[in-house]
Tab-separated table of C-alpha atoms in Angstrom:
chain	number	residue	atom	x	y	z
D	99	ALA	CA	-5.271	9.686	-82.430
D	100	GLY	CA	-2.565	8.666	-85.143
D	101	ALA	CA	-4.128	6.300	-87.272
D	102	PRO	CA	-7.089	8.755	-88.201
D	103	GLY	CA	-4.781	11.235	-89.368
D	104	ALA	CA	-2.618	8.698	-91.050
D	105	GLN	CA	-5.454	7.407	-92.785
D	106	ALA	CA	-6.578	10.624	-94.083
D	107	VAL	CA	-3.480	10.676	-96.102
D	108	SER	CA	-2.855	7.481	-96.761
D	109	GLY	CA	-6.407	6.901	-98.637
D	110	ASN	CA	-6.827	3.543	-99.744
D	111	GLY	CA	-5.244	3.404	-103.183
D	112	PRO	CA	-1.939	2.173	-103.645
D	113	ALA	CA	-0.283	6.114	-105.126
D	114	HIS	CA	-1.596	7.510	-102.001
D	115	HIS	CA	0.813	5.036	-99.532
D	116	ALA	CA	4.021	5.626	-101.988
D	117	THR	CA	3.420	9.361	-101.113
D	118	ALA	CA	2.829	9.316	-97.659
D	119	ALA	CA	5.873	6.707	-97.174
D	120	GLY	CA	8.252	7.717	-99.655
D	121	ASP	CA	8.433	11.537	-99.063
D	122	PRO	CA	11.316	12.714	-96.776
D	123	PRO	CA	9.964	13.349	-93.460
D	124	GLY	CA	10.024	17.265	-94.256
D	125	GLY	CA	8.449	16.362	-97.728
D	126	HIS	CA	4.684	16.810	-99.056
D	127	GLY	CA	3.321	13.986	-97.354
D	128	GLY	CA	5.135	14.247	-93.786
D	129	ALA	CA	3.187	18.086	-94.777
D	130	ALA	CA	0.185	16.429	-95.400
D	131	LEU	CA	0.313	14.022	-92.664
D	132	ASP	CA	0.870	17.104	-90.151
D	133	ARG	CA	-2.121	19.091	-91.528
D	134	ALA	CA	-4.237	16.074	-91.366
D	135	GLY	CA	-2.655	15.721	-87.559
D	136	SER	CA	-4.069	18.630	-86.958
D	137	ARG	CA	-7.003	18.834	-88.797
D	138	HIS	CA	-8.091	15.831	-86.164
D	139	LEU	CA	-6.682	16.858	-82.951
D	140	LEU	CA	-8.376	19.981	-83.381
D	141	GLY	CA	-11.760	18.623	-83.629
D	142	ASP	CA	-11.402	16.757	-80.976
D	143	VAL	CA	-12.869	17.992	-77.747
D	144	HIS	CA	-11.106	16.449	-75.352
D	145	PHE	CA	-7.696	18.302	-77.051
D	146	TRP	CA	-9.793	21.390	-76.936
D	147	ILE	CA	-10.818	20.645	-72.873
D	148	ILE	CA	-6.584	20.101	-72.128
D	149	ALA	CA	-5.299	22.620	-74.385
D	150	VAL	CA	-7.377	25.405	-72.596
D	151	ALA	CA	-7.200	24.062	-69.434
D	152	SER	CA	-3.205	24.014	-69.270
D	153	ALA	CA	-3.527	27.385	-70.942
D	154	LEU	CA	-5.459	28.702	-68.578
D	155	ILE	CA	-3.620	27.714	-65.192
D	156	LEU	CA	-0.166	28.664	-67.520
D	157	GLY	CA	-1.559	31.991	-68.131
D	158	ALA	CA	-2.098	32.545	-64.647
D	159	GLY	CA	1.530	31.845	-64.548
D	160	THR	CA	2.458	34.450	-66.617
D	161	ALA	CA	0.268	36.492	-64.893
D	162	ILE	CA	1.632	36.418	-61.701
D	163	VAL	CA	5.191	36.370	-62.538
D	164	THR	CA	4.768	39.790	-64.081
D	165	HIS	CA	2.986	41.405	-61.235
D	166	LEU	CA	4.080	40.185	-58.681
D	167	LEU	CA	6.378	42.281	-57.469
D	168	PRO	CA	4.274	45.930	-58.117
D	169	TYR	CA	1.629	44.010	-55.738
D	170	ALA	CA	3.673	43.387	-53.130
D	171	THR	CA	5.148	46.767	-53.242
D	172	ASP	CA	2.023	47.917	-53.129
D	173	LEU	CA	1.341	46.480	-49.903
D	174	GLY	CA	4.320	47.755	-48.296
D	175	ILE	CA	7.396	45.387	-49.324
D	176	GLU	CA	10.274	46.882	-50.465
D	177	PRO	CA	11.349	46.317	-54.036
D	178	ARG	CA	14.770	44.788	-52.942
D	179	ARG	CA	12.599	41.653	-50.540
D	180	ALA	CA	9.343	42.068	-53.423
D	181	SER	CA	11.780	40.826	-55.427
D	182	VAL	CA	12.774	37.939	-53.752
D	183	LEU	CA	8.877	36.679	-54.060
D	184	LEU	CA	10.053	36.362	-57.675
D	185	ALA	CA	13.155	34.585	-56.940
D	186	VAL	CA	12.147	31.743	-54.269
D	187	SER	CA	8.752	31.439	-57.272
D	188	GLY	CA	11.072	30.976	-60.137
D	189	GLY	CA	13.427	28.571	-58.094
D	190	MET	CA	10.505	26.002	-56.876
D	191	GLY	CA	9.357	25.653	-60.240
D	192	MET	CA	12.289	23.192	-60.551
D	193	ALA	CA	10.647	21.011	-57.309
D	194	GLY	CA	7.667	21.189	-58.886
D	195	SER	CA	8.422	19.981	-61.761
D	196	PHE	CA	9.668	16.462	-60.257
D	197	LEU	CA	6.507	16.897	-58.384
D	198	PHE	CA	4.093	16.785	-60.576
D	199	GLY	CA	5.899	14.360	-63.015
D	200	TRP	CA	6.474	11.792	-59.846
D	201	LEU	CA	2.044	12.696	-59.644
D	202	SER	CA	1.805	12.254	-63.157
D	203	ASP	CA	3.513	8.363	-63.038
D	204	ARG	CA	2.065	7.375	-59.928
D	205	PHE	CA	-1.473	8.668	-60.764
D	206	GLY	CA	-1.814	9.875	-64.622
D	207	GLY	CA	-1.522	13.456	-65.819
D	208	ALA	CA	-5.128	14.310	-65.388
D	209	THR	CA	-5.737	14.117	-61.958
D	210	ALA	CA	-1.773	15.554	-61.730
D	211	LEU	CA	-2.977	18.522	-63.987
D	212	MET	CA	-6.018	18.540	-62.110
D	213	THR	CA	-4.215	18.791	-58.431
D	214	ASN	CA	-2.113	21.541	-59.752
D	215	ALA	CA	-4.995	24.078	-60.254
D	216	LEU	CA	-7.732	23.316	-57.801
D	217	ALA	CA	-4.099	23.851	-55.715
D	218	GLN	CA	-3.068	26.887	-57.748
D	219	MET	CA	-6.937	28.482	-57.013
D	220	ILE	CA	-6.640	28.117	-53.320
D	221	PHE	CA	-3.015	29.681	-53.142
D	222	TRP	CA	-4.651	32.297	-55.234
D	223	LEU	CA	-7.196	33.418	-52.781
D	224	PHE	CA	-4.667	33.289	-50.330
D	225	LEU	CA	-2.628	36.202	-52.436
D	226	TRP	CA	-5.695	37.775	-52.869
D	227	HIS	CA	-6.013	38.283	-49.097
D	228	GLY	CA	-2.896	39.849	-49.269
D	229	GLY	CA	-0.339	39.860	-45.896
D	230	THR	CA	3.459	40.575	-44.874
D	231	PHE	CA	6.547	39.507	-46.779
D	232	TRP	CA	6.531	35.758	-45.477
D	233	PRO	CA	3.357	34.590	-46.160
D	234	LEU	CA	3.849	36.294	-49.493
D	235	PHE	CA	6.930	34.018	-49.597
D	236	ILE	CA	5.017	30.997	-48.711
D	237	ILE	CA	2.320	31.013	-51.392
D	238	SER	CA	4.620	32.457	-53.921
D	239	ALA	CA	6.778	29.455	-53.524
D	240	LEU	CA	3.689	27.176	-53.690
D	241	ILE	CA	2.306	28.616	-56.727
D	242	GLY	CA	5.951	29.202	-58.193
D	243	THR	CA	5.749	25.193	-57.598
D	244	CYS	CA	2.637	24.281	-59.119
D	245	GLY	CA	4.217	26.468	-62.047
D	246	GLY	CA	7.040	24.261	-62.970
D	247	GLY	CA	4.649	21.453	-62.737
D	248	VAL	CA	2.353	22.340	-65.095
D	249	VAL	CA	4.347	21.314	-68.292
D	250	SER	CA	5.453	17.568	-66.611
D	251	ALA	CA	1.620	16.557	-65.616
D	252	LEU	CA	0.798	17.875	-69.504
D	253	SER	CA	3.129	16.189	-70.968
D	254	THR	CA	1.882	12.776	-69.770
D	255	LEU	CA	-0.884	13.170	-69.984
D	256	LEU	CA	-1.158	14.278	-73.717
D	257	SER	CA	1.984	11.471	-74.306
D	258	VAL	CA	-0.764	8.525	-72.708
D	259	ARG	CA	-3.610	9.562	-74.416
D	260	TYR	CA	-2.207	10.359	-77.999
D	261	GLY	CA	0.411	7.722	-78.207
D	262	ARG	CA	4.295	8.417	-78.222
D	263	GLU	CA	4.164	8.726	-81.651
D	264	GLN	CA	1.743	11.978	-81.727
D	265	PHE	CA	3.383	13.951	-78.665
D	266	SER	CA	5.296	16.552	-80.651
D	267	HIS	CA	2.600	17.420	-83.081
D	268	THR	CA	-0.099	17.037	-79.325
D	269	PHE	CA	2.506	19.307	-77.412
D	270	GLY	CA	3.235	21.865	-79.673
D	271	LEU	CA	0.087	22.420	-80.938
D	272	ALA	CA	-1.089	22.787	-77.678
D	273	GLY	CA	1.936	25.119	-77.192
D	274	LEU	CA	-0.200	26.854	-79.938
D	275	MET	CA	-3.051	27.141	-78.445
D	276	GLN	CA	-1.188	28.457	-75.130
D	277	LEU	CA	0.159	32.120	-76.731
D	278	PRO	CA	-2.323	33.793	-76.773
D	279	PHE	CA	-3.329	33.197	-73.111
D	280	ASN	CA	0.192	33.290	-71.964
D	281	PHE	CA	0.423	36.813	-73.759
D	282	GLY	CA	-2.959	37.984	-72.977
D	283	ALA	CA	-3.636	36.942	-69.383
D	284	PRO	CA	-0.547	39.495	-68.200
D	285	LEU	CA	-2.534	42.437	-69.912
D	286	LEU	CA	-5.673	41.545	-68.871
D	287	MET	CA	-4.360	41.644	-65.399
D	288	GLY	CA	-2.900	45.367	-66.364
D	289	PHE	CA	-6.616	46.716	-67.609
D	290	LEU	CA	-8.057	45.160	-64.645
D	291	PHE	CA	-6.021	46.541	-61.894
D	292	ASP	CA	-6.019	50.359	-63.887
D	293	THR	CA	-10.255	49.916	-64.266
D	294	THR	CA	-10.529	48.906	-60.305
D	295	GLY	CA	-7.485	50.591	-58.613
D	296	GLY	CA	-6.071	47.016	-57.434
D	297	TYR	CA	-5.330	43.931	-57.755
D	298	GLY	CA	-8.105	42.178	-56.039
D	299	ALA	CA	-10.594	41.589	-59.045
D	300	ALA	CA	-7.668	40.282	-61.211
D	301	PHE	CA	-6.731	37.521	-58.619
D	302	LEU	CA	-10.364	36.414	-58.355
D	303	LEU	CA	-11.067	36.533	-62.135
D	304	HIS	CA	-7.706	34.051	-62.291
D	305	VAL	CA	-8.903	31.932	-59.678
């Protein structure tokens, strides 16, 4: 992935090569390389699939963190116990980072990310079904585990596909593309709750 971007900047003439090589990392040559690399990535269908898929997963995670407590209280769980669901979800994220890092090393980042997405689909369906405190406790822990593992799987996938030299650039651009999903998913869930009077439609949409 790095070669086409570098060739687009350096060109065939020695003047272009000298400019790219002679400029400091923060100079005009480095900026031109970044722009060329970004154009190349934005024209890569595979990068779009990876970025959008990870954005959807992370956006759903942000939405549930935002709405888990009011959802639990709507089910009749007292606020103090409902806050425990948030705590266990966040705490299990650390375990998820290690788990999906191990899965990525063993089976590849793409397989780990796909497994993460499929697992969350199942867990969200259980969440949609509702229940008492302890079933929600288990589901919150499992969703938190998956949420914490997304970055591990995504990092491995981008590093292997685009190379270590391009990792910072690809990861940063993917993160930039994830921002609208991270901000928009909680708002969309709140809008659907206000419109329908419950979280059922919002959960099914996120599935």
